[in-house]
mmCIF file of C-alpha atoms in Angstrom:
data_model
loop_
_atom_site.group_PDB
_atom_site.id
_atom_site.type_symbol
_atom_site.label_atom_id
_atom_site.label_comp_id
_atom_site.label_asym_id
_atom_site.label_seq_id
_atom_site.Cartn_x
_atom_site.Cartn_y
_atom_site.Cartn_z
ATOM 1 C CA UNK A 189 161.831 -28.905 80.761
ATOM 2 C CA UNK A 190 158.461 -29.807 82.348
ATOM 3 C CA UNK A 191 157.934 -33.320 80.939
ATOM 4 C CA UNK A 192 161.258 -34.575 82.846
ATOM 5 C CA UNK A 193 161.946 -36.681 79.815
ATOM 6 C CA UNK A 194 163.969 -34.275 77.324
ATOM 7 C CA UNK A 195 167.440 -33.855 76.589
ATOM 8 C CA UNK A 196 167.548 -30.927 78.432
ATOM 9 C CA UNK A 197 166.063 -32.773 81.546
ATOM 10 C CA UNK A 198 169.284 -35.774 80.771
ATOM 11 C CA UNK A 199 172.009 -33.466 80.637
ATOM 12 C CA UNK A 200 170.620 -32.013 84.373
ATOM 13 C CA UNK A 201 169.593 -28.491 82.808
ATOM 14 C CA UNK A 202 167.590 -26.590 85.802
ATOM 15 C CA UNK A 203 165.373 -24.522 83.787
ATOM 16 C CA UNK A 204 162.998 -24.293 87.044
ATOM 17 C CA UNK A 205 165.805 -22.302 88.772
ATOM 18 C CA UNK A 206 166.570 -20.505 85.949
ATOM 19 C CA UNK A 207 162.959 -18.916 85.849
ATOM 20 C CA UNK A 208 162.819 -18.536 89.343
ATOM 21 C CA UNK A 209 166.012 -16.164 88.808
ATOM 22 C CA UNK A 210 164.588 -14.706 85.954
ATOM 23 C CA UNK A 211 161.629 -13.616 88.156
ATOM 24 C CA UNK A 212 163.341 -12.575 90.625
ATOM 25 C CA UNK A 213 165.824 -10.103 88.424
ATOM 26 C CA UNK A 214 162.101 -8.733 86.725
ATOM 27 C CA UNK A 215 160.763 -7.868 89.824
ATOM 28 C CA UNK A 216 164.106 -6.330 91.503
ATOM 29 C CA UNK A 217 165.398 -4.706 88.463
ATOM 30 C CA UNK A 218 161.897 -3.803 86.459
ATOM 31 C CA UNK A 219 159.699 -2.887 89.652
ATOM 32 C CA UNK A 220 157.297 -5.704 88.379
ATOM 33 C CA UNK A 221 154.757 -6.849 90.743
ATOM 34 C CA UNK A 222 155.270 -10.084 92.401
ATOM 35 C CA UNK A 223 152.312 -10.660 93.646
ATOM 36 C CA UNK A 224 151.043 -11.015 89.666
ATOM 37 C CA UNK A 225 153.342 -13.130 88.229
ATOM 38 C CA UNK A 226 151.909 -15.410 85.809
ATOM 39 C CA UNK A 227 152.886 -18.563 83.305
ATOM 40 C CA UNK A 228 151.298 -20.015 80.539
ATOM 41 C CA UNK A 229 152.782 -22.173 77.414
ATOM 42 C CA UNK A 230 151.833 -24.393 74.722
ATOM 43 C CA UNK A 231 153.290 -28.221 74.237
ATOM 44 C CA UNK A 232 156.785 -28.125 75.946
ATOM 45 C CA UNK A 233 155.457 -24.955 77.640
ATOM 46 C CA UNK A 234 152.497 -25.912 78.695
ATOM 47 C CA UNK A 235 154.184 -28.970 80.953
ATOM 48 C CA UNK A 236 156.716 -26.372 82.002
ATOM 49 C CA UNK A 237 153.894 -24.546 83.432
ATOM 50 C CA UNK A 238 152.001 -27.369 85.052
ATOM 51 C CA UNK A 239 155.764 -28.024 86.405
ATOM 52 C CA UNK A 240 156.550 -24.345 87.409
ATOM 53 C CA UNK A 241 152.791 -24.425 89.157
ATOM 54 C CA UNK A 242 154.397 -26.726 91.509
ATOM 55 C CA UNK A 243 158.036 -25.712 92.265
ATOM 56 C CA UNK A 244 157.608 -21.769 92.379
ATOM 57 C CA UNK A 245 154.160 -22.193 93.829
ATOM 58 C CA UNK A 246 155.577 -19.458 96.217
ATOM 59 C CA UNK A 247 156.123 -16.706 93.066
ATOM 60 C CA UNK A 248 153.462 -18.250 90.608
ATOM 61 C CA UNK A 249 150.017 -16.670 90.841
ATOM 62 C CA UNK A 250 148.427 -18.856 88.216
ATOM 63 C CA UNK A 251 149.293 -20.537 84.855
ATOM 64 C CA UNK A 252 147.522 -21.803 81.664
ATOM 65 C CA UNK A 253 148.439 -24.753 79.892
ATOM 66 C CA UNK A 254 147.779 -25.648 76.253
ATOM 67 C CA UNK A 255 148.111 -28.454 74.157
ATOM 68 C CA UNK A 256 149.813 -30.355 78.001
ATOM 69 C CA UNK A 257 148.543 -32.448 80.541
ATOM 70 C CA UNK A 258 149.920 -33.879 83.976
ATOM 71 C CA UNK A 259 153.280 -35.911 83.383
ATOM 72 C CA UNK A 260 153.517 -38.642 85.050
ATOM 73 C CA UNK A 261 157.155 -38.596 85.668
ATOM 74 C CA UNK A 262 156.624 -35.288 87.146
ATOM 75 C CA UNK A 263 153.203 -35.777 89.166
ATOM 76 C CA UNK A 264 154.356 -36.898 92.576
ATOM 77 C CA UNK A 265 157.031 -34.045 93.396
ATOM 78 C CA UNK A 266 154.061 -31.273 93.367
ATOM 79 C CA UNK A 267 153.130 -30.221 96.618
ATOM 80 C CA UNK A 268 151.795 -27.064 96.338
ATOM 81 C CA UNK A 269 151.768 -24.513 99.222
ATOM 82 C CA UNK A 270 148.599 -23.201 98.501
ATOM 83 C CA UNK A 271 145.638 -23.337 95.835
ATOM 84 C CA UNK A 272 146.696 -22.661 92.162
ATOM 85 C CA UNK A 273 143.895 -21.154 89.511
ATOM 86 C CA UNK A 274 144.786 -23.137 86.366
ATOM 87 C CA UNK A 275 143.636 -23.009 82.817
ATOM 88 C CA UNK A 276 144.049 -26.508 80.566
ATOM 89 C CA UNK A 277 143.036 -26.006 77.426
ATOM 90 C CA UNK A 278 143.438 -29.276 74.981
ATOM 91 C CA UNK A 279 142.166 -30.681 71.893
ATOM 92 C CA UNK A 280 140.536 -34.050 71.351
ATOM 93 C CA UNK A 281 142.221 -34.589 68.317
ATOM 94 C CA UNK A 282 145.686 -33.510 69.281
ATOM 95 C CA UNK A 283 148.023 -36.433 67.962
ATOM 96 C CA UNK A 284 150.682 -35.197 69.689
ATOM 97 C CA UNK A 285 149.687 -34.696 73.162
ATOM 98 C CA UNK A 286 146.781 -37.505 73.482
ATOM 99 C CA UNK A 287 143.468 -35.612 75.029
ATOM 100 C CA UNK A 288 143.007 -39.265 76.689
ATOM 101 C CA UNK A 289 146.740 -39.411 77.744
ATOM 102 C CA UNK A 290 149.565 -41.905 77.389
ATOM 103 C CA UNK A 291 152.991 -41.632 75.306
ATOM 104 C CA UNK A 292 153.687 -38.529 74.157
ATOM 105 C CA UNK A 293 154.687 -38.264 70.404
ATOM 106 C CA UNK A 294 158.098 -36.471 70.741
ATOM 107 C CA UNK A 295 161.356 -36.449 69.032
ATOM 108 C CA UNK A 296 161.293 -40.523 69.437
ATOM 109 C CA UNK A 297 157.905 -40.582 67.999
ATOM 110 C CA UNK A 298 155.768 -41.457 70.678
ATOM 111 C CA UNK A 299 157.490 -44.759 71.349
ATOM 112 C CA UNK A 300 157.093 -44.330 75.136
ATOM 113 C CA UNK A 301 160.610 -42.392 75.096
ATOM 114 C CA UNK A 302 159.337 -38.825 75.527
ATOM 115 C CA UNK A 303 157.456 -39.701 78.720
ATOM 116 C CA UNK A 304 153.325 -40.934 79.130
ATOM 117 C CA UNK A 305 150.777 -38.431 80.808
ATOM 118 C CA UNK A 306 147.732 -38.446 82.059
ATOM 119 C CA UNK A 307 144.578 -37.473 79.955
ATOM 120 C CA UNK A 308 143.063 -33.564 80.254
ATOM 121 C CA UNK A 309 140.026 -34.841 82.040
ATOM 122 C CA UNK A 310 142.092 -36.742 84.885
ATOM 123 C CA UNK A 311 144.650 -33.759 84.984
ATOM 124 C CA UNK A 312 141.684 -30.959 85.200
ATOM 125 C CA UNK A 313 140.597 -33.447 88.457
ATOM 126 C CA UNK A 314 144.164 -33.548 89.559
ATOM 127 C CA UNK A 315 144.355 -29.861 89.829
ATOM 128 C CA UNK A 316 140.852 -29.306 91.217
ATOM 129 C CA UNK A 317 142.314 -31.572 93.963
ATOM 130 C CA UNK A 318 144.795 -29.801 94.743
ATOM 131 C CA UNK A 319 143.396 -26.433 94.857
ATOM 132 C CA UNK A 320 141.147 -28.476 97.346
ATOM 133 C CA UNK A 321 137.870 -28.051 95.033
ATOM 134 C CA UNK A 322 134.390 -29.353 96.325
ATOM 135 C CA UNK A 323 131.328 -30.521 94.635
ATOM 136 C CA UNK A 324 130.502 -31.247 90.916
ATOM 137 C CA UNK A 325 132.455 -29.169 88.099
ATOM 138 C CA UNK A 326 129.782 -26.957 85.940
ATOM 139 C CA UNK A 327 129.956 -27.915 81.861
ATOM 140 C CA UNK A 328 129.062 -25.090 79.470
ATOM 141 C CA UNK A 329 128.839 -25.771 75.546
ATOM 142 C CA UNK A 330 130.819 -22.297 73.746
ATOM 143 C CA UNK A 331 129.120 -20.470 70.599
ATOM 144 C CA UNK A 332 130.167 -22.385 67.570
ATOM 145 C CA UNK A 333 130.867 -18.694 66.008
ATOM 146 C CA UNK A 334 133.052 -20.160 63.224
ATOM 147 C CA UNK A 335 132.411 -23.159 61.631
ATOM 148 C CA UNK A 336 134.908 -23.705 59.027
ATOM 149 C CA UNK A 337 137.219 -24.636 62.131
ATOM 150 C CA UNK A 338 135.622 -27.802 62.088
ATOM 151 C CA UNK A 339 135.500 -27.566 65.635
ATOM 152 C CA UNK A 340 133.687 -26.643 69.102
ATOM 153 C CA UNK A 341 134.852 -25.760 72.848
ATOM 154 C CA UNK A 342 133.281 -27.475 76.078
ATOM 155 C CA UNK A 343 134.427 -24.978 79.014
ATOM 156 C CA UNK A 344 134.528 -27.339 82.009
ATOM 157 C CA UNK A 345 134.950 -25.259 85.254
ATOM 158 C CA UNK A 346 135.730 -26.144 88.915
ATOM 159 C CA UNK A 347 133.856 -22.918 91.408
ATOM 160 C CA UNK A 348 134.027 -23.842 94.781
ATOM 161 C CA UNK A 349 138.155 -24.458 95.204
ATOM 162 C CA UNK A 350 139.878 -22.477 98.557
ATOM 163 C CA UNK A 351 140.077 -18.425 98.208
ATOM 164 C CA UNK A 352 139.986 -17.020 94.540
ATOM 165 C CA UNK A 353 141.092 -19.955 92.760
ATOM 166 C CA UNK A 354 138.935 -21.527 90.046
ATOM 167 C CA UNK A 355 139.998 -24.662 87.524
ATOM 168 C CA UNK A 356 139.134 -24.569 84.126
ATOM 169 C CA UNK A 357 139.857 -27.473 81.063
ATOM 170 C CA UNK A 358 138.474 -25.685 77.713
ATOM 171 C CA UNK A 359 137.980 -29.043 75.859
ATOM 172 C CA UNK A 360 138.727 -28.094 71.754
ATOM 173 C CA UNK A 361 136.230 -31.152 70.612
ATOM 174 C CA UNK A 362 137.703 -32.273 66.840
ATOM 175 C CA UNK A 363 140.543 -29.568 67.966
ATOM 176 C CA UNK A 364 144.640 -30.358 67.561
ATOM 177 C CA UNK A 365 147.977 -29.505 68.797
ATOM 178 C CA UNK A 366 147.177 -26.047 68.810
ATOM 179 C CA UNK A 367 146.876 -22.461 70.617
ATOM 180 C CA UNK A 368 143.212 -21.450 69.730
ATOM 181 C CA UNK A 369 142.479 -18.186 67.849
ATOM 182 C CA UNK A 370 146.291 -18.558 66.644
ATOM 183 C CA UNK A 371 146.367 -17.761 62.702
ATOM 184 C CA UNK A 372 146.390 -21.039 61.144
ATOM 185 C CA UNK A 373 147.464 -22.599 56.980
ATOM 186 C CA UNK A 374 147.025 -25.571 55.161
ATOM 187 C CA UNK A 375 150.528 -26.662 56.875
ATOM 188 C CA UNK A 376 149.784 -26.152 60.266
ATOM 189 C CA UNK A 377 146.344 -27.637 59.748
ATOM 190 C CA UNK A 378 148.187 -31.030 58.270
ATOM 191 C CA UNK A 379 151.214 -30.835 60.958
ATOM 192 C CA UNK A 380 149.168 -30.131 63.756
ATOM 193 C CA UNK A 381 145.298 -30.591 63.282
ATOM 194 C CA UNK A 382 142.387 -28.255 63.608
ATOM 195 C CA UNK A 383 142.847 -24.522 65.347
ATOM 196 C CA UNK A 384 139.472 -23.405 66.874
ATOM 197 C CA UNK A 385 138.778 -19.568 66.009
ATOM 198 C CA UNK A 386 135.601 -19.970 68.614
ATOM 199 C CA UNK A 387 137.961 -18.724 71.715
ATOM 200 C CA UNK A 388 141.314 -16.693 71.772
ATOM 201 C CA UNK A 389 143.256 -18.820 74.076
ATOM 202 C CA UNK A 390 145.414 -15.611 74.731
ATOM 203 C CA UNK A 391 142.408 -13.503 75.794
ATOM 204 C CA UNK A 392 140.802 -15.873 77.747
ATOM 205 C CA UNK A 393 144.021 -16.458 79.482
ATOM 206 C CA UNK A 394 144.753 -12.921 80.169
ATOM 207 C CA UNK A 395 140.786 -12.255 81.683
ATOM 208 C CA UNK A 396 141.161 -15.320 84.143
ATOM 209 C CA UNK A 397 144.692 -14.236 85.169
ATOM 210 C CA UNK A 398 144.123 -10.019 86.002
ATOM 211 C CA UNK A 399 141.869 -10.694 88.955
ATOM 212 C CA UNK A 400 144.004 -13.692 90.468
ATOM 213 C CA UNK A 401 146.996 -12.631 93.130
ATOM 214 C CA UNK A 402 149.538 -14.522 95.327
ATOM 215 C CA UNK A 403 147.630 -12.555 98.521
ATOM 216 C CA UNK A 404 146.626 -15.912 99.776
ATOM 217 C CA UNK A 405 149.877 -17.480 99.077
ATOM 218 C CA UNK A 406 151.280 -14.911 102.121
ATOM 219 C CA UNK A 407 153.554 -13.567 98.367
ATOM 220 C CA UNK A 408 156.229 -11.238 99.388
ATOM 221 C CA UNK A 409 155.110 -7.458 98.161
ATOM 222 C CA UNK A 410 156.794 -5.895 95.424
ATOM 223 C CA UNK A 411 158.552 -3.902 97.764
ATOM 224 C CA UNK A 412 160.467 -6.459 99.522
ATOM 225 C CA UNK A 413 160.818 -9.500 97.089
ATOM 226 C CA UNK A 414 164.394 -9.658 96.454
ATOM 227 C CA UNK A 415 166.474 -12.626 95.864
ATOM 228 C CA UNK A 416 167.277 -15.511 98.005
ATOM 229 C CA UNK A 417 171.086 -16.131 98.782
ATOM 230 C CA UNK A 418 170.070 -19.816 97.287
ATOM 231 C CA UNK A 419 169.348 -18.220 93.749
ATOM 232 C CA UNK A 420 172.424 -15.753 94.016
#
């Protein structure tokens, strides 16, 4: 799993190589394209992605990551061959995943057990550091188009990173451990705290990936990108 501190991660599961395969079998046996391959996830799934970002950086054209921030058990092993485009979106109330980072409130109840992370603000730097971004990030305050969510959206955005790449934190002020524009109840609004219904996390995710590509990353074409004799 992508917060290295699961039981999945203990018992030596390799679910990194396990997507890689997957990948490779879509594109082989599916004719997908695998020069557009893209991840994005929520919780768990969102530090997979941050985690997949890193160790497929040769197959992954760009990810989004909810409701996850940079482990820190998992931060120094990322060197990326080239610039990633990356979406972080997070809420400041998510009591799960602190938006100012530190334990995480897993299975062991946030005890120190399930692994600390940095906050969304230092991760959205992280990234923009790594996709070698320059200058001041731009800050943009969303519509407040529903306001019985009880919360807003600050779209933070990185411009001048290398080739295409851009890095974006959508900052869910009052917002929980949730996937905005998801359906949510009284339940999930007690379990799991606010949902904004200002932004569709899926749509926006879907508009930043379509015009991103592995072209810079020197991908191998759909044509040619079979698998290696490692992943066999």
């Amino acid at each position: 799993m992508g917060r290295g501190t699961t039981d999945a991660d203990k018992m030596g599961i390799d679910d990194v190589r396990f997507i890689s395969k997957m990948i490779n079998a879509v594109i082989t046996d599916y004719n997908a394209d695998a020069v557009r391959v893209y991840v994005a996830g929520i919780s768990n799934g969102g530090f997979m992605v941050q985690r997949l970002m890193c160790q497929l950086t040769d197959k992954i054209a760009a990810g989004a990551s909810v409701a996850a921030e940079i482990m820190d058990s998992v931060h120094l092993p990322c060197n990326i061959k080239c610039a990633k485009p990356m979406i972080l979106i997070h809420g400041t109330k998510d009591n799960h995943v602190p938006y100012n980072g530190g334990a995480i409130k897993g299975q062991n109840g946030g005890n120190g057990k399930d692994g600390y992370s940095f906050s969304a603000d230092s991760s959205f730097h992280l990234w923009a550091q790594r996709d070698g971004c320059k200058g001041n990030y731009t800050t943009e305050n969303l519509p407040n188009k529903v306001k019985k969510d009880n919360c807003t959206v600050v779209k933070k955005t990185y411009t001048n990173c290398k080739g295409e790449n851009n890095v974006i934190l959508y900052k869910i002020v009052n917002g929980g451990h949730t996937w905005p524009g998801a359906n949510s109840t009284i339940v999930t609004q007690l379990l799991l705290g606010n949902t904004n219904e200002d932004m569709n996390a899926g749509a926006e995710t879907w508009n930043f990936f379509k015009t991103r590509t592995l072209q810079t990353c020197n991908a191998p074409s759909k044509l040619n990108a079979g698998i290696s004799s490692q992943e066999q």
